Short mmCIF file of C-alpha atoms in Angstrom, two decimals:
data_model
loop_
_atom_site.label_atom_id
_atom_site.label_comp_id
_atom_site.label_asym_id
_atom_site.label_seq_id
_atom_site.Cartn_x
_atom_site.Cartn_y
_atom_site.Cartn_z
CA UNK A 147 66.78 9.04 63.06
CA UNK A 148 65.96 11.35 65.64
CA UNK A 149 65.08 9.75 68.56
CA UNK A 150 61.74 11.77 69.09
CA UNK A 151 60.58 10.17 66.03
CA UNK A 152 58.21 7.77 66.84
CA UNK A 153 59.03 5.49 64.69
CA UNK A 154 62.51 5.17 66.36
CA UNK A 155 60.87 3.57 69.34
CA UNK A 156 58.53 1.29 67.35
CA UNK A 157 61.37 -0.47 65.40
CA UNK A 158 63.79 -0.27 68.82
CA UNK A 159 60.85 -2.40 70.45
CA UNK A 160 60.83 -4.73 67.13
CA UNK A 161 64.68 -5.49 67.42
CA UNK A 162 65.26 -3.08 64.40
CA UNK A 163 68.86 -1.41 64.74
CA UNK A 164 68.04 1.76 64.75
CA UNK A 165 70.46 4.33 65.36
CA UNK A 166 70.10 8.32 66.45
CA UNK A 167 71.73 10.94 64.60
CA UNK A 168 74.16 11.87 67.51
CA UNK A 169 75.76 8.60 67.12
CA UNK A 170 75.44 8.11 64.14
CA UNK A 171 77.56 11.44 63.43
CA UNK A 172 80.40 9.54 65.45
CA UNK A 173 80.76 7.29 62.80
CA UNK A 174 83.39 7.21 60.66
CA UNK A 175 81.46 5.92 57.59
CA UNK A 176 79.47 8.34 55.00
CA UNK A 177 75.65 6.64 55.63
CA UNK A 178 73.36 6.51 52.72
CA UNK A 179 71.20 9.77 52.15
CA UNK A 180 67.39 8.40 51.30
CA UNK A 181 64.80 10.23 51.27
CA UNK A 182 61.09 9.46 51.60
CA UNK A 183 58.19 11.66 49.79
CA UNK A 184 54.93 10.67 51.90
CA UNK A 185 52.32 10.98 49.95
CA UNK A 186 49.62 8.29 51.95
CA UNK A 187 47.41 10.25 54.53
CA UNK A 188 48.42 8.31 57.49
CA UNK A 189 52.46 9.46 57.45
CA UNK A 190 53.28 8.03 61.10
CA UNK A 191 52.23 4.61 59.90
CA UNK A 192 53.54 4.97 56.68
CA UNK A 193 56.86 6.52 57.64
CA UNK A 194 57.31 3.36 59.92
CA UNK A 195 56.20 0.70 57.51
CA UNK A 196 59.55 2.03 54.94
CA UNK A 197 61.58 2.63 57.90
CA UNK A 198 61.27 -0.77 58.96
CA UNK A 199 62.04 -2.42 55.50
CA UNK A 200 65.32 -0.09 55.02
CA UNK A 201 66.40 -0.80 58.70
CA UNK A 202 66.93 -4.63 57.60
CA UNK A 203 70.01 -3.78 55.81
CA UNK A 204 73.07 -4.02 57.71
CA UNK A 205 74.15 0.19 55.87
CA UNK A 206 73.47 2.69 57.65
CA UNK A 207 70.99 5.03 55.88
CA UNK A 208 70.07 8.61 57.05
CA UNK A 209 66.18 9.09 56.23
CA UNK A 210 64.96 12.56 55.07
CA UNK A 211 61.28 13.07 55.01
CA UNK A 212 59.41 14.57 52.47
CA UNK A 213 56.16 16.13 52.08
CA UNK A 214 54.52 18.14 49.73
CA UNK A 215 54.46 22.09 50.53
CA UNK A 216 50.88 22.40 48.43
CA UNK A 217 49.10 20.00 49.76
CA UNK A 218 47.76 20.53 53.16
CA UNK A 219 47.55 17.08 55.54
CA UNK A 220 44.67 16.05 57.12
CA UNK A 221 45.48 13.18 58.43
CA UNK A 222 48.80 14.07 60.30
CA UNK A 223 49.30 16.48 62.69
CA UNK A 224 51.03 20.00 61.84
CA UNK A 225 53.21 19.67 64.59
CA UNK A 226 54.62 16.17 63.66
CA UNK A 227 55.06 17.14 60.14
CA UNK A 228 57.21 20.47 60.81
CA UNK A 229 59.09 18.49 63.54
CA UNK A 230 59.83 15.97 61.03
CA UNK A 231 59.65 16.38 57.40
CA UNK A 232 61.60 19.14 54.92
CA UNK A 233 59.44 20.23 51.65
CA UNK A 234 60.97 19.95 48.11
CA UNK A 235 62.45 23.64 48.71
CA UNK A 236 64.76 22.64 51.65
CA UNK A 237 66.46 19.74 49.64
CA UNK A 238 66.57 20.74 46.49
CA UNK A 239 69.56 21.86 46.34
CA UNK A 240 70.82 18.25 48.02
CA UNK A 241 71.89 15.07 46.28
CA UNK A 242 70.64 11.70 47.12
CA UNK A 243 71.82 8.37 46.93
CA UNK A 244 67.92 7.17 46.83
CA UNK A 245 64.70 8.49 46.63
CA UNK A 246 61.53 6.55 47.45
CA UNK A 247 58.11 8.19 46.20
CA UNK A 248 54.84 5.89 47.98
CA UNK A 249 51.85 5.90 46.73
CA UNK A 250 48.62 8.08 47.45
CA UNK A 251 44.45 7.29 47.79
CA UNK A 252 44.74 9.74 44.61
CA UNK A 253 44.51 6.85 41.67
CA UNK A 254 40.82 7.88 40.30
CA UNK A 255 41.64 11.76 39.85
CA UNK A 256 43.79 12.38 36.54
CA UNK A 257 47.25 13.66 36.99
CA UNK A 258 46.86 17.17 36.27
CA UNK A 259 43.80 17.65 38.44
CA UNK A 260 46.06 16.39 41.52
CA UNK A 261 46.57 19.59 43.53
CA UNK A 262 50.05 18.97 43.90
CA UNK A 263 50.95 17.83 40.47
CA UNK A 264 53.03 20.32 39.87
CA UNK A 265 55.77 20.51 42.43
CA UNK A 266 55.46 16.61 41.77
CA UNK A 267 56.77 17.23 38.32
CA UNK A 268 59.74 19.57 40.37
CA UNK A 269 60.54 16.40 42.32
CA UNK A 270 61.31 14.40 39.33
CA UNK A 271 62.70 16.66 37.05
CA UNK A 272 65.19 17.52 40.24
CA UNK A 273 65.87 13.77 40.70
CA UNK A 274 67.05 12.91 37.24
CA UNK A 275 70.28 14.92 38.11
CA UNK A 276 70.27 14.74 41.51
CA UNK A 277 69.24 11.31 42.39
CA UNK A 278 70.66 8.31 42.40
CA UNK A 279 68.14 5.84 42.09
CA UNK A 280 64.64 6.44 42.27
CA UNK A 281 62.04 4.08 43.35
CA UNK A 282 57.87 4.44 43.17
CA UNK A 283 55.43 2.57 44.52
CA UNK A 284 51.99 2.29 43.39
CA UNK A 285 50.55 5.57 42.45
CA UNK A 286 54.40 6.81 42.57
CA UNK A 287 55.35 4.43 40.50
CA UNK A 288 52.42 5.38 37.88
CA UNK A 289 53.07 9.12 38.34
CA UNK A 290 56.61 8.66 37.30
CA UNK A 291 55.46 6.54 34.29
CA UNK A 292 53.36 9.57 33.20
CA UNK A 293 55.85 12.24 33.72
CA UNK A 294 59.11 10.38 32.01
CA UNK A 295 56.79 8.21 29.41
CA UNK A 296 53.43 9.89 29.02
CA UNK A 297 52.06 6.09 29.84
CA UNK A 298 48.41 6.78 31.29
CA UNK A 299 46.83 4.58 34.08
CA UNK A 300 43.68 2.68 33.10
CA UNK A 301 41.04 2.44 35.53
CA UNK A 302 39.50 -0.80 35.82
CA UNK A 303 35.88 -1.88 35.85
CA UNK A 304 36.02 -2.52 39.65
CA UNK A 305 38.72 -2.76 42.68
CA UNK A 306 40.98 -5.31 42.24
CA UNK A 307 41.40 -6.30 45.79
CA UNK A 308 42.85 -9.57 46.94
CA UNK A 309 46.00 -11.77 46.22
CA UNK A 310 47.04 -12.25 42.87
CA UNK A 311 49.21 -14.60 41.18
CA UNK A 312 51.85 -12.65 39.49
CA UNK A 313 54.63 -14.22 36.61
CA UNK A 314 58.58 -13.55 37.30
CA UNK A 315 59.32 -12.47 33.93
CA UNK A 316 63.03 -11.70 34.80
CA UNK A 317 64.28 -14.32 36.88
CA UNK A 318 68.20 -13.16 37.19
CA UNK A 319 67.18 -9.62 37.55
CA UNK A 320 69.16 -8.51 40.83
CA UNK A 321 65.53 -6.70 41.71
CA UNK A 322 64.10 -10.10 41.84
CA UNK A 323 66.73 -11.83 43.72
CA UNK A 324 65.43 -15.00 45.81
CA UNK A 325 61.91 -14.48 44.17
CA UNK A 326 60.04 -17.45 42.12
CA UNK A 327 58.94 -17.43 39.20
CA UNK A 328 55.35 -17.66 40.14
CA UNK A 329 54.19 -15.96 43.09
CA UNK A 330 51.55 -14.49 44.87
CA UNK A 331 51.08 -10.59 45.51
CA UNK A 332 48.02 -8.39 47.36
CA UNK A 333 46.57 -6.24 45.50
CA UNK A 334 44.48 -3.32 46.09
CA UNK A 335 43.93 -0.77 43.43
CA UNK A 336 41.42 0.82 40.87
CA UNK A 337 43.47 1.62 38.42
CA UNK A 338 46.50 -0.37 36.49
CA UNK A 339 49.11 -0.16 34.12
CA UNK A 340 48.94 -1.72 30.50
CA UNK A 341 51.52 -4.29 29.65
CA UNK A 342 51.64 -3.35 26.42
CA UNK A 343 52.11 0.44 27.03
CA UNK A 344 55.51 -0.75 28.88
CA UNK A 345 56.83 -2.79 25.93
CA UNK A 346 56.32 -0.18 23.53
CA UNK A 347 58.54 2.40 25.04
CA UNK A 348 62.34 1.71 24.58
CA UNK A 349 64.34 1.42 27.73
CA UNK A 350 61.42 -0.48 30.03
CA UNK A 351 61.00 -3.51 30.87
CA UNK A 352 58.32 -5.58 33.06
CA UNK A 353 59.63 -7.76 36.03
CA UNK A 354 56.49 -9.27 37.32
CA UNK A 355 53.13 -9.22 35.41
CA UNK A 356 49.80 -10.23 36.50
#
C-alpha cells in the first residue's frame, strides 16, 4: 500500500496490518500480486471495503488498482484515480496471482451497450493466460458468465432487496469452508442468474442457490 492511500489509514485505525510498500520491499518473501478492477462509482469506499477483507489474511498481498481507461468517473476524483490506479494498458503485460472484478450500478443496460464493454472483454481474455485465479462479484461475476459462457442475466420483475435464505449446495467445497448449509445472504439486485443456465454448461457448478 502506499501510505497516501487513504485507505491505509482507515484499516491502520481498524487494527488491520497494513503494511507500506517501502517495507514491504525489505521483505524477503515474494507477496501476492492482486489486483482490483473498480468498477462501483464510489472507488475510495469500495477500494477500502476489499482492502479490508484481503488484509485479514496473515500473506502479504501487494494491491494493484484498476480502472477502466474508457469510462470516465464521476464519482471519484481525477486526481485520486491517477495517483492511484493503472488502466488495463499498464498491466497487461503483468501476471497476477489474483484478480478481483466488483460489480457496477450497470445491471439493467445489456452488455454490449456498456461503454466499456469492450476493453472489459481485453481484461478477460488477458486473464485466462495471465491470471491466476479470477474472482467476480455481482455484475463481475455475471459479465464473466457472458463473456466465457454466453449465459445472459435475467432481469426480474422488481428489486430483490433484503436478506435471503440461500442453500449450501456444496458443503466440502474449500470456497465454502465454515459455511452452513442454510444461511442467510443480503441481497440487492435487479437482475439474476438462472440456475438452470449454470447446470447446462459443462465445467460449472452452483455453490449456494437461492
Amino acid at each position: 500500500f502506499s501510505k497516501n492511500l487513504p485507505a491505509y489509514e482507515i484499516l491502520k485505525d481498524e487494527g488491520v496490518m497494513v503494511m507500506s510498500s517501502q517495507l514491504a520491499e525489505k521483505q524477503d518473501i515474494r507477496p501476492l500480486q492482486i489486483a482490483l478492477l473498480n468498477l462501483m462509482p464510489e472507488k475510495i469506499k469500495t477500494e477500502t471495503q476489499f482492502a479490508r477483507l484481503i488484509g485479514a489474511t496473515p500473506l502479504q498481498i501487494e494491491l494493484t488498482l484498476l480502472k477502466m481507461s474508457s469510462h470516465t468517473s464521476k464519482n471519484t476524483s481525477k486526481e485520486h484515480l491517477e495517483n492511484f490506479y493503472k488502466t488495463f494498458d499498464d498491466i497487461s503485460s503483468k501476471k497476477f496471482d489474483g484478480l478481483i472484478i466488483t460489480g457496477a450500478p450497470i445491471e439493467l443496460i445489456e452488455y454490449e451497450e456498456v461503454d466499456y464493454w469492450a476493453e472489459m472483454k481485453k481484461v478477460l481474455s488477458w486473464a485466462e493466460n495471465s491470471v491466476h485465479s479470477v474472482f467476480g462479484v455481482c455484475w463481475g461475476a455475471m459479465a464473466m458468465l457472458f463473456f466465457h459462457h454466453q449465459i445472459q442475466k435475467k432481469q426480474l420483475s422488481s428489486k430483490a432487496l433484503g436478506l435471503y435464505r440461500h442453500k449450501n449446495k456444496k458443503i466440502h467445497s474449500p470456497y465454502l469452508r465454515g459455511f452452513s448449509d442454510d444461511l442467510i445472504v443480503p441481497v440487492s439486485r435487479w437482475t439474476e442468474i438462472s440456475g438452470q443456465d449454470i447446470k447446462k454448461q459443462l465445467g460449472l457448478e452452483i455453490l449456494l442457490e437461492s
